[in-house]
JSON list of N, CA and C in Angstrom, two decimals:
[
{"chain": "A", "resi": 104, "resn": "UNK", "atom": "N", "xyz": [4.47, -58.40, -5.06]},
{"chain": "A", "resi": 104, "resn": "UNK", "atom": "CA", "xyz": [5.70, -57.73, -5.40]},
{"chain": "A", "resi": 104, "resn": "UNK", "atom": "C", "xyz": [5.42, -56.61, -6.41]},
{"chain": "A", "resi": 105, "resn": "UNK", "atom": "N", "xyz": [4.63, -56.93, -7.36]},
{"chain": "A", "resi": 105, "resn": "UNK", "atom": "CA", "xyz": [4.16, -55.48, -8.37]},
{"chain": "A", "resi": 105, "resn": "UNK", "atom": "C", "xyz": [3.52, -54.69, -7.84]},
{"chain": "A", "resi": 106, "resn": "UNK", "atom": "N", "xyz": [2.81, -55.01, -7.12]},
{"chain": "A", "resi": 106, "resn": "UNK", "atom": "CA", "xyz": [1.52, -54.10, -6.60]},
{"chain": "A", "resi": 106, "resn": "UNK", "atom": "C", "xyz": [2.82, -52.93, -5.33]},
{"chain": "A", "resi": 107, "resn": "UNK", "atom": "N", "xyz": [3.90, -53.62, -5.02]},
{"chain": "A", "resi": 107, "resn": "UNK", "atom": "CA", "xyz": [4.70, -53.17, -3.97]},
{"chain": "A", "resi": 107, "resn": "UNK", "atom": "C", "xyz": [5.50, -51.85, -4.76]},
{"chain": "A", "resi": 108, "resn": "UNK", "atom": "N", "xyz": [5.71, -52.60, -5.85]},
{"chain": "A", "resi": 108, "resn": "UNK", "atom": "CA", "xyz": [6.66, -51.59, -6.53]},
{"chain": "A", "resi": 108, "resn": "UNK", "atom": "C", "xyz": [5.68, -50.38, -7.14]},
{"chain": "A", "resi": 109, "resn": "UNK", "atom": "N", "xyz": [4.40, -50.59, -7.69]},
{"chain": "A", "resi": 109, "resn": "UNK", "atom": "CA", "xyz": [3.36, -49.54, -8.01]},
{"chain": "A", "resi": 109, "resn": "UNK", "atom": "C", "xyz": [3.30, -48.71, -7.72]},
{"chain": "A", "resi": 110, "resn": "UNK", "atom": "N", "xyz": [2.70, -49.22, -5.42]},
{"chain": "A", "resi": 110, "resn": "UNK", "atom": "CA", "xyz": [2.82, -47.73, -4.70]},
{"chain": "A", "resi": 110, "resn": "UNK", "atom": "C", "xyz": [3.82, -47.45, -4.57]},
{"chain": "A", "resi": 111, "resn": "UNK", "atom": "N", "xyz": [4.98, -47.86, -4.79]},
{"chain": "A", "resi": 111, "resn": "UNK", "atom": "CA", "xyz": [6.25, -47.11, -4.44]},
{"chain": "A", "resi": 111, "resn": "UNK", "atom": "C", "xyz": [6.48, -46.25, -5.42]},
{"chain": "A", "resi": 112, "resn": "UNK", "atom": "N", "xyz": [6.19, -46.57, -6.46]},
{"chain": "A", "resi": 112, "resn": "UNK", "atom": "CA", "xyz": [6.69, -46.00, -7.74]},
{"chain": "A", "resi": 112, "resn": "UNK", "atom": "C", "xyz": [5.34, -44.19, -7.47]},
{"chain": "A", "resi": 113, "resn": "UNK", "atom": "N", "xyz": [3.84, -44.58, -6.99]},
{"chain": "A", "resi": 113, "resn": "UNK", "atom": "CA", "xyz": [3.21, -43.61, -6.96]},
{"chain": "A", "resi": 113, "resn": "UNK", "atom": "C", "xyz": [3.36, -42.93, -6.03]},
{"chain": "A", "resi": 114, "resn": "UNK", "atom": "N", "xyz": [4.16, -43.15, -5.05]},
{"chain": "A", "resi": 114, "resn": "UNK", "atom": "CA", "xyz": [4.65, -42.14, -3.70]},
{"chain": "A", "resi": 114, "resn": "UNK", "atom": "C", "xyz": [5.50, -41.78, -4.08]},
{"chain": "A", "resi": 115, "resn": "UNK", "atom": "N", "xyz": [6.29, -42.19, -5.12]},
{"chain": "A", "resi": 115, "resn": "UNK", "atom": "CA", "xyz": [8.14, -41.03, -5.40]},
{"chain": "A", "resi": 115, "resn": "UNK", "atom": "C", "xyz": [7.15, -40.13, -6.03]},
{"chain": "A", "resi": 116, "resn": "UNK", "atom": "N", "xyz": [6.70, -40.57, -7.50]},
{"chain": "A", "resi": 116, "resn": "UNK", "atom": "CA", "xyz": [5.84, -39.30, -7.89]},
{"chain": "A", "resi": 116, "resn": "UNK", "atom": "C", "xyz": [5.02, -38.44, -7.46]},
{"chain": "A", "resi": 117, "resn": "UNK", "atom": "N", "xyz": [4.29, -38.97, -6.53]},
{"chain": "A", "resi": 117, "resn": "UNK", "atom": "CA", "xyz": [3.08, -37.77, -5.64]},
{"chain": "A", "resi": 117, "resn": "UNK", "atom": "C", "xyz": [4.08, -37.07, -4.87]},
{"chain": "A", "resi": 118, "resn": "UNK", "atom": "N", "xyz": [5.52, -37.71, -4.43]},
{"chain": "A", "resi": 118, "resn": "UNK", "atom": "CA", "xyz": [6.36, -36.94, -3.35]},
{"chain": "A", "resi": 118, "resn": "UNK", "atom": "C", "xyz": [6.82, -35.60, -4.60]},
{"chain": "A", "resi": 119, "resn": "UNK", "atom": "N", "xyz": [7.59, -36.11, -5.43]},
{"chain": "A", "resi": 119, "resn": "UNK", "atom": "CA", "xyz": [7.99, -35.08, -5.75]},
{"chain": "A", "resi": 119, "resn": "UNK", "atom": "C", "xyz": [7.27, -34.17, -7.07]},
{"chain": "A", "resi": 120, "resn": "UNK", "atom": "N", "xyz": [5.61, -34.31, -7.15]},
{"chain": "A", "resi": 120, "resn": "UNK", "atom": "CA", "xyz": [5.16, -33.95, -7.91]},
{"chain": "A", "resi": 120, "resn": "UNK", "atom": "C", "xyz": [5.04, -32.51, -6.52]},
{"chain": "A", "resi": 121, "resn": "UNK", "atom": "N", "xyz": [4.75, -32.74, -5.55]},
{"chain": "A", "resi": 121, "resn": "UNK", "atom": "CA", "xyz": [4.00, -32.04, -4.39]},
{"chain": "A", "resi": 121, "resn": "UNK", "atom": "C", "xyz": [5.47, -31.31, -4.32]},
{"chain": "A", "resi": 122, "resn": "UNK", "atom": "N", "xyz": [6.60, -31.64, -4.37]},
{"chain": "A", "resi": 122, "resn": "UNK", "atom": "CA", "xyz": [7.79, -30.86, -4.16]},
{"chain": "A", "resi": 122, "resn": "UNK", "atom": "C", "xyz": [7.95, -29.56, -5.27]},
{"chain": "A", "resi": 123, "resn": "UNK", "atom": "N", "xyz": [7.46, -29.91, -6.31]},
{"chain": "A", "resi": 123, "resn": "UNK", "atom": "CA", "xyz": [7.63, -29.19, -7.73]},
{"chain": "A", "resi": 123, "resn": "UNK", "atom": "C", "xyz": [7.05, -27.97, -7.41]},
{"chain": "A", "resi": 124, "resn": "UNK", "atom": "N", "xyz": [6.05, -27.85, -6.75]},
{"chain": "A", "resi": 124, "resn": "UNK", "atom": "CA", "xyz": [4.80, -26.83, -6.91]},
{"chain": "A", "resi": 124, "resn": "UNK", "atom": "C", "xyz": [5.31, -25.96, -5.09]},
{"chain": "A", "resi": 125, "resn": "UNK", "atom": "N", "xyz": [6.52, -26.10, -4.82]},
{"chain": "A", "resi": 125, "resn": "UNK", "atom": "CA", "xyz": [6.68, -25.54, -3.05]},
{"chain": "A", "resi": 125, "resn": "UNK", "atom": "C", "xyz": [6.33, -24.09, -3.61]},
{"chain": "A", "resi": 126, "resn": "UNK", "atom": "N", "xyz": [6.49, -23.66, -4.93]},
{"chain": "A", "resi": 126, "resn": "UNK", "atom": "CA", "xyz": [6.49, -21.73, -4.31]},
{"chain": "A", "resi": 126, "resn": "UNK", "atom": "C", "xyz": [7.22, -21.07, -5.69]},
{"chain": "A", "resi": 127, "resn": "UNK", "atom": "N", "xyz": [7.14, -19.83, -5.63]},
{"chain": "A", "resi": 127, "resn": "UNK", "atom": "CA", "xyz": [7.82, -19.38, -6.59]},
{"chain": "A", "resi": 127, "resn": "UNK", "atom": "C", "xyz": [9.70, -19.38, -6.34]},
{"chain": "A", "resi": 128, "resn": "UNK", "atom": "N", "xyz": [10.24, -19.32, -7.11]},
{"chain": "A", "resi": 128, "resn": "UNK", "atom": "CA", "xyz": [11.68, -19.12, -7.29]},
{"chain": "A", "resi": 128, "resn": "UNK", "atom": "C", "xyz": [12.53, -18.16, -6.80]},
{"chain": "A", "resi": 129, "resn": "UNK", "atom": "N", "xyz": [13.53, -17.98, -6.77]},
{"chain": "A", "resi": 129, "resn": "UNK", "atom": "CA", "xyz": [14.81, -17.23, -5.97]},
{"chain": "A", "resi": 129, "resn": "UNK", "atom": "C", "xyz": [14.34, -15.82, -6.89]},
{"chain": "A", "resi": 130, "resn": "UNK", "atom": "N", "xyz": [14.25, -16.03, -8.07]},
{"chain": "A", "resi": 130, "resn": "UNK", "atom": "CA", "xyz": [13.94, -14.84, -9.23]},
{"chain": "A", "resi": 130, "resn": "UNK", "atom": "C", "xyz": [12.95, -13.99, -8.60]},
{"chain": "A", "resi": 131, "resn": "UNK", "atom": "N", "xyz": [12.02, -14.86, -8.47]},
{"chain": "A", "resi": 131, "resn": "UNK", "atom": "CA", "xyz": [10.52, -13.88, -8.08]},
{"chain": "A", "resi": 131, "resn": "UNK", "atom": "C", "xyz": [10.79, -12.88, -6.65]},
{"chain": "A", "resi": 132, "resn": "UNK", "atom": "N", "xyz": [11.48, -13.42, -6.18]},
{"chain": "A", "resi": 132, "resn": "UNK", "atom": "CA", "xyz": [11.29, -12.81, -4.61]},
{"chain": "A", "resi": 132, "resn": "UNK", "atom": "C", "xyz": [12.62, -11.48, -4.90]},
{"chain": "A", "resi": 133, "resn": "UNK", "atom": "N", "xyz": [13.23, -11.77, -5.75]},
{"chain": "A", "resi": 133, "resn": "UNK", "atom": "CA", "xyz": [14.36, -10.70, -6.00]},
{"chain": "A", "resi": 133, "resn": "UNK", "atom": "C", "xyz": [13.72, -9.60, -6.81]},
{"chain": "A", "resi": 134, "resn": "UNK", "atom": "N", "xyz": [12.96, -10.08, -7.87]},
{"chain": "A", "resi": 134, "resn": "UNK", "atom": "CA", "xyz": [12.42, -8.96, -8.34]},
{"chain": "A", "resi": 134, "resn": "UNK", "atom": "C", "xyz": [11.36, -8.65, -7.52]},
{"chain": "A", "resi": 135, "resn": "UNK", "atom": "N", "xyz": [10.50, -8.63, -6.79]},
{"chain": "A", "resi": 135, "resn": "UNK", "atom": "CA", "xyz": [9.58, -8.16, -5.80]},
{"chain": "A", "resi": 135, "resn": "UNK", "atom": "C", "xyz": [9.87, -7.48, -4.94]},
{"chain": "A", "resi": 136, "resn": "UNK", "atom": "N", "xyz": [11.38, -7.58, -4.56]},
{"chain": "A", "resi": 136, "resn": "UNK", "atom": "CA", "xyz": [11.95, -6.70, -3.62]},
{"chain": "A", "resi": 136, "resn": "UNK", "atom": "C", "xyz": [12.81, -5.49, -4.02]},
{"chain": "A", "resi": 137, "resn": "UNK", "atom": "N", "xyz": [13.22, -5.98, -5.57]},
{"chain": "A", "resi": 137, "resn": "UNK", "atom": "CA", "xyz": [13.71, -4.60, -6.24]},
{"chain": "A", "resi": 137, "resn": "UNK", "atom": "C", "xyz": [12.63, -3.61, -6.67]},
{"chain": "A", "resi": 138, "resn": "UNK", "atom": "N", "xyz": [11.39, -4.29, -6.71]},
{"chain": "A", "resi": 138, "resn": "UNK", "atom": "CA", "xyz": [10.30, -3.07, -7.02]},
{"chain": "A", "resi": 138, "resn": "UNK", "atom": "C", "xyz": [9.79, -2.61, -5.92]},
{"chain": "A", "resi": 139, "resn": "UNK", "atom": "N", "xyz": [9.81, -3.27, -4.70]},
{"chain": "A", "resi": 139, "resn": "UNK", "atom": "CA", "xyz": [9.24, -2.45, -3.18]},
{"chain": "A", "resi": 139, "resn": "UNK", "atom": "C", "xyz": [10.23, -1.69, -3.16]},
{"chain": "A", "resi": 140, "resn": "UNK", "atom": "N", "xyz": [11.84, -1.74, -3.60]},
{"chain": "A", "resi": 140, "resn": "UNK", "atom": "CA", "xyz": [12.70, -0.54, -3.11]},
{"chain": "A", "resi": 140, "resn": "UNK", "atom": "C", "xyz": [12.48, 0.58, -3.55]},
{"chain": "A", "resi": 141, "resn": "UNK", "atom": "N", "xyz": [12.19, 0.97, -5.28]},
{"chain": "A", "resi": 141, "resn": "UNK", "atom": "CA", "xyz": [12.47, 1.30, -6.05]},
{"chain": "A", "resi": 141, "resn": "UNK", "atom": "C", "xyz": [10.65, 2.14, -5.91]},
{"chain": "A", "resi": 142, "resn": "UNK", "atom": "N", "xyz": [10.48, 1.20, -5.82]},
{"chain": "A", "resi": 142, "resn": "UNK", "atom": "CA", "xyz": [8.24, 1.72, -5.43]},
{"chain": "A", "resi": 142, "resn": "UNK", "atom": "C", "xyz": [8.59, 2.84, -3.75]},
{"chain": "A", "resi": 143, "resn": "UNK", "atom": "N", "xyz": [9.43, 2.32, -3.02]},
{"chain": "A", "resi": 143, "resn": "UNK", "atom": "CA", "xyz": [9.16, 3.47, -0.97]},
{"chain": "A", "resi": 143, "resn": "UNK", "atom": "C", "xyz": [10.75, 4.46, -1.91]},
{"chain": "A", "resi": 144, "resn": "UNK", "atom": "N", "xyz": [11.14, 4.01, -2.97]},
{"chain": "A", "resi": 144, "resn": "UNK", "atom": "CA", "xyz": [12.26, 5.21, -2.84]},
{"chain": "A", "resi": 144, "resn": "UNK", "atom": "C", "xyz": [11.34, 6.56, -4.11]},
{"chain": "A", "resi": 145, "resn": "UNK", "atom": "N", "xyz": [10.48, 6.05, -4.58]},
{"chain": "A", "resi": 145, "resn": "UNK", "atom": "CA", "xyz": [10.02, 7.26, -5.37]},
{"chain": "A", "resi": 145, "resn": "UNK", "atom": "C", "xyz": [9.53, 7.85, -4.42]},
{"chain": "A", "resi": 146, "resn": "UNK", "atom": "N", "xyz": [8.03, 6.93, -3.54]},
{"chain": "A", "resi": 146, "resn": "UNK", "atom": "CA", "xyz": [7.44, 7.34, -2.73]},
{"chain": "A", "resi": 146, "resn": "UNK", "atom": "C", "xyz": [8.16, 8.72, -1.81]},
{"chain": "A", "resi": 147, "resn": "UNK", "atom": "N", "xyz": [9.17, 8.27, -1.35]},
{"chain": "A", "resi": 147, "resn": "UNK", "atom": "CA", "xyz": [10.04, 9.25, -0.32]},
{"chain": "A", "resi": 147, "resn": "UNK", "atom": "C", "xyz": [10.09, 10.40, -1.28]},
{"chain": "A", "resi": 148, "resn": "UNK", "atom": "N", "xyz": [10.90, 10.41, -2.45]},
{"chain": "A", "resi": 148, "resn": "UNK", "atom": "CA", "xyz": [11.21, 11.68, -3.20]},
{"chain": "A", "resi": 148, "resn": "UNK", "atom": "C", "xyz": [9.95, 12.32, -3.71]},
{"chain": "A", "resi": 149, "resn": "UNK", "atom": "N", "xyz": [8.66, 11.79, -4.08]},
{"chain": "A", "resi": 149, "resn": "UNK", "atom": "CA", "xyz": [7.35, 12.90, -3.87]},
{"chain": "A", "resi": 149, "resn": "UNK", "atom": "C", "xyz": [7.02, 13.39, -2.27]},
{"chain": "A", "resi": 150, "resn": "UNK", "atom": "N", "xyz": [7.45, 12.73, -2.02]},
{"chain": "A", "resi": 150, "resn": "UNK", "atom": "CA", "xyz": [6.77, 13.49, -0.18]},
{"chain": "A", "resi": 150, "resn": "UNK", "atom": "C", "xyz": [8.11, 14.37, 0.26]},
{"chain": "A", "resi": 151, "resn": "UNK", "atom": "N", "xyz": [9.29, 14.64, -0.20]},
{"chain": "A", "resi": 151, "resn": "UNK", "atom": "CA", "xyz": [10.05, 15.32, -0.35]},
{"chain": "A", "resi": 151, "resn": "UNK", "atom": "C", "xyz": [10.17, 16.62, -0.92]},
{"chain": "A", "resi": 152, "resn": "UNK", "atom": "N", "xyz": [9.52, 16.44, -2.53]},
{"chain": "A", "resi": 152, "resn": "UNK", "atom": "CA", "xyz": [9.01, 16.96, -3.69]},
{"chain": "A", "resi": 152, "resn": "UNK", "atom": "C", "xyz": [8.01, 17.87, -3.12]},
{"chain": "A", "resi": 153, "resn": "UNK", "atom": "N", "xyz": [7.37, 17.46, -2.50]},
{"chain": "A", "resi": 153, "resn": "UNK", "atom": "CA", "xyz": [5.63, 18.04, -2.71]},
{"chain": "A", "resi": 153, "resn": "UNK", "atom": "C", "xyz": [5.97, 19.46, -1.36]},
{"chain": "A", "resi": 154, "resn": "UNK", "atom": "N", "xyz": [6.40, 19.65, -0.80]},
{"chain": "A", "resi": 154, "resn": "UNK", "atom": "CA", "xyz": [6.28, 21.07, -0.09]},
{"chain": "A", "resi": 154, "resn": "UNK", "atom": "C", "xyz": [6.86, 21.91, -0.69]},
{"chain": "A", "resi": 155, "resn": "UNK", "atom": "N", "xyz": [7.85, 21.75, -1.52]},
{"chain": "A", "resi": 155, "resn": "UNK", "atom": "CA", "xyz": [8.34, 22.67, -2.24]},
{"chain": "A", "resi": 155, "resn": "UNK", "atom": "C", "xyz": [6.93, 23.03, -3.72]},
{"chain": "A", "resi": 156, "resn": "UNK", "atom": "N", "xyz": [6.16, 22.29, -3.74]},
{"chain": "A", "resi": 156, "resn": "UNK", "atom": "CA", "xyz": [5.44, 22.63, -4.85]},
{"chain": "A", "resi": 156, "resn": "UNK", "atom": "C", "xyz": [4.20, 23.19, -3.92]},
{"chain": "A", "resi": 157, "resn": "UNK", "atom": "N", "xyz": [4.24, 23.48, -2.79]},
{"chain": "A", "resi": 157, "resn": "UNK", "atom": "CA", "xyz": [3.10, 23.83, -2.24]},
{"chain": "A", "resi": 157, "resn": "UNK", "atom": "C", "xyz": [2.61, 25.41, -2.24]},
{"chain": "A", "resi": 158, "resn": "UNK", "atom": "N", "xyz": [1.24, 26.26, -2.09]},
{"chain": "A", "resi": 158, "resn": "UNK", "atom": "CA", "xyz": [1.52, 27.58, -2.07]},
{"chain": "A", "resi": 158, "resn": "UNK", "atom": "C", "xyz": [1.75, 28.17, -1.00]},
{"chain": "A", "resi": 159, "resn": "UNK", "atom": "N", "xyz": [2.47, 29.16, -0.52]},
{"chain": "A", "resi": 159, "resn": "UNK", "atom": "CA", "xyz": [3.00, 29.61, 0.59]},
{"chain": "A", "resi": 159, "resn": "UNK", "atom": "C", "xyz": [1.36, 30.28, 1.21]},
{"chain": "A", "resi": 160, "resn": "UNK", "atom": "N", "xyz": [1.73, 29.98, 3.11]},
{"chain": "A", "resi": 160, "resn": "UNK", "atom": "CA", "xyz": [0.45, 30.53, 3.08]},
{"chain": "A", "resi": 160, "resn": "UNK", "atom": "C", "xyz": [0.04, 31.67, 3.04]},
{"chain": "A", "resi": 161, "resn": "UNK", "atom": "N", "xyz": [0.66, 32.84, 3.14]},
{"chain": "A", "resi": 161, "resn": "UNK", "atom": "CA", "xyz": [0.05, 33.96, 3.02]},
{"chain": "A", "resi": 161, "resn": "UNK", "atom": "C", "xyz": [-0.47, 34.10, 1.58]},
{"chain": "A", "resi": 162, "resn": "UNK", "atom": "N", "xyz": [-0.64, 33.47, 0.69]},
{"chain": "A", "resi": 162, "resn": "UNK", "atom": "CA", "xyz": [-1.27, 33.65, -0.69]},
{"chain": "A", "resi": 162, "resn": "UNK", "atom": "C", "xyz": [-2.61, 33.04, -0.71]},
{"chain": "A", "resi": 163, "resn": "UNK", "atom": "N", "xyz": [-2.62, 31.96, 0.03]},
{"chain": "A", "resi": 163, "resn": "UNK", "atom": "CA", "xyz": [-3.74, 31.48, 0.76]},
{"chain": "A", "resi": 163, "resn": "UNK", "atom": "C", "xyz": [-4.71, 31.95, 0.93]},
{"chain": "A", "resi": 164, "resn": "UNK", "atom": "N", "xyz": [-4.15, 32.14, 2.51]},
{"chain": "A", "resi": 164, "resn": "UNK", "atom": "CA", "xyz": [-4.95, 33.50, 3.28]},
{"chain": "A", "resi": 164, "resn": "UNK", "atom": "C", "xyz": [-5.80, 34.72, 2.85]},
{"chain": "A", "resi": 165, "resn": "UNK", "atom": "N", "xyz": [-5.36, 35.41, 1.84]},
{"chain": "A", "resi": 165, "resn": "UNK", "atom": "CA", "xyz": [-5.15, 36.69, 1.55]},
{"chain": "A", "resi": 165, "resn": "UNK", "atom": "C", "xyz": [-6.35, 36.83, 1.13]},
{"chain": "A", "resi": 166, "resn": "UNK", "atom": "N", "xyz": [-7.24, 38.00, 0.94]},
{"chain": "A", "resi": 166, "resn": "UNK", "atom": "CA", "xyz": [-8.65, 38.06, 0.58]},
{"chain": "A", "resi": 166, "resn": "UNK", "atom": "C", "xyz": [-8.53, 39.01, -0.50]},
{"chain": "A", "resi": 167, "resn": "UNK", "atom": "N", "xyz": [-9.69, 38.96, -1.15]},
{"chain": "A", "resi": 167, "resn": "UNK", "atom": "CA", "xyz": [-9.92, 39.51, -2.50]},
{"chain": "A", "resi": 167, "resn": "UNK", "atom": "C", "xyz": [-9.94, 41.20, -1.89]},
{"chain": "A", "resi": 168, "resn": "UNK", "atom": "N", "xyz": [-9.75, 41.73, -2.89]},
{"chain": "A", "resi": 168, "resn": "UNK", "atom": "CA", "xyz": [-9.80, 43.12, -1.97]},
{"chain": "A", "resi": 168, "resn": "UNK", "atom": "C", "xyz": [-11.25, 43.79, -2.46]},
{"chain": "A", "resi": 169, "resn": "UNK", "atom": "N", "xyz": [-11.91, 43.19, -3.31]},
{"chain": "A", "resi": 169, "resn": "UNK", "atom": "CA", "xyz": [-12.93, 44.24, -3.90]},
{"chain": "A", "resi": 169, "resn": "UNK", "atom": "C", "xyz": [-14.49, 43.40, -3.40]},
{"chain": "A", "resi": 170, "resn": "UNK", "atom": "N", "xyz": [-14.26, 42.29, -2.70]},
{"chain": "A", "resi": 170, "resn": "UNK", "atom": "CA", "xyz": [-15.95, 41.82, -2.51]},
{"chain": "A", "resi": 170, "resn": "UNK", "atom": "C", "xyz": [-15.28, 40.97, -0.65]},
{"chain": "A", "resi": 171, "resn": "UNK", "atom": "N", "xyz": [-14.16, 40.71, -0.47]},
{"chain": "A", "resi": 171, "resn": "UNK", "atom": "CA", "xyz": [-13.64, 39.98, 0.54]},
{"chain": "A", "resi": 171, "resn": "UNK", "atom": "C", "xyz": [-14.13, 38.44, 0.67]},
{"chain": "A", "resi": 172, "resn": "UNK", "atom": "N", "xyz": [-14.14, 38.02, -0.46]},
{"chain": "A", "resi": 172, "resn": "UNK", "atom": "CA", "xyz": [-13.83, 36.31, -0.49]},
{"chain": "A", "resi": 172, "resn": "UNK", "atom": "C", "xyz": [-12.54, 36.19, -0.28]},
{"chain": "A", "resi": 173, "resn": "UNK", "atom": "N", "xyz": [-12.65, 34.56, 0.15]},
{"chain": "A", "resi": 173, "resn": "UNK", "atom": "CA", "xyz": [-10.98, 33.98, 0.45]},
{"chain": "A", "resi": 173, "resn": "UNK", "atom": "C", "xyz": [-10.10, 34.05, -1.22]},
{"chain": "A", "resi": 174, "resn": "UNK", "atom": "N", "xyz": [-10.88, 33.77, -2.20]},
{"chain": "A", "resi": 174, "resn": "UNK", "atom": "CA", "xyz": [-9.83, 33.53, -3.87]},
{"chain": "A", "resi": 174, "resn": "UNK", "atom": "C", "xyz": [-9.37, 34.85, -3.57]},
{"chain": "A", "resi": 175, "resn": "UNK", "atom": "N", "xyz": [-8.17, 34.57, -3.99]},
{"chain": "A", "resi": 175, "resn": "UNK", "atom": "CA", "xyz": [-7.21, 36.13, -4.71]},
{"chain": "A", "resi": 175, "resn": "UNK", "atom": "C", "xyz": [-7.19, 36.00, -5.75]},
{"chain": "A", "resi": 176, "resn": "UNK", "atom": "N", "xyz": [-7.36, 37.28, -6.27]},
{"chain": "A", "resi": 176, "resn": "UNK", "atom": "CA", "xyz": [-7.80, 37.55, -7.56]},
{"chain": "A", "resi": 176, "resn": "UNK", "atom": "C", "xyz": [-6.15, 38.24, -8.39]},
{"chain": "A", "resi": 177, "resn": "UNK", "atom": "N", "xyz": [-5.94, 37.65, -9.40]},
{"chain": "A", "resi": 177, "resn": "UNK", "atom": "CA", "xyz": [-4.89, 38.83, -9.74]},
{"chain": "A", "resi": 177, "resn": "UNK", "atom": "C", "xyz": [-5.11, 39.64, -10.52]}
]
């Protein structure tokens, strides 16, 4: 009869010691997903950003006028 109640007593605990440890919390997964939004919504506004900061190409292009390398010289 003791020895009955023992393992019983060490299977509630191994049950819900093994339950304790399922995963992180409701918290974690909310903040992980407010920083992937917040992380693809900057992302978008530099790749938005960035052609307007680009140099147009004919400035590019354009050759030095006194030796004809590609740098323009001002």
């Amino acid at each position: 009869m003791k020895a009955t109640k023992l393992l019983f007593a060490a299977a509630l605990f191994t049950g819900l010691t093994s339950l304790s440890f399922a995963g992180p919390g409701i918290d974690y997964w909310n903040r992980m997903t407010e920083a992937a939004k917040n992380r693809t919504a900057a992302e978008s506004k530099a790749k938005m950003d960035a052609p307007a900061k680009a140099k147009p190409a004919a400035e590019v292009t354009s050759t030095c006028t006194s030796c004809g390398c590609s740098a323009k010289k001002v």
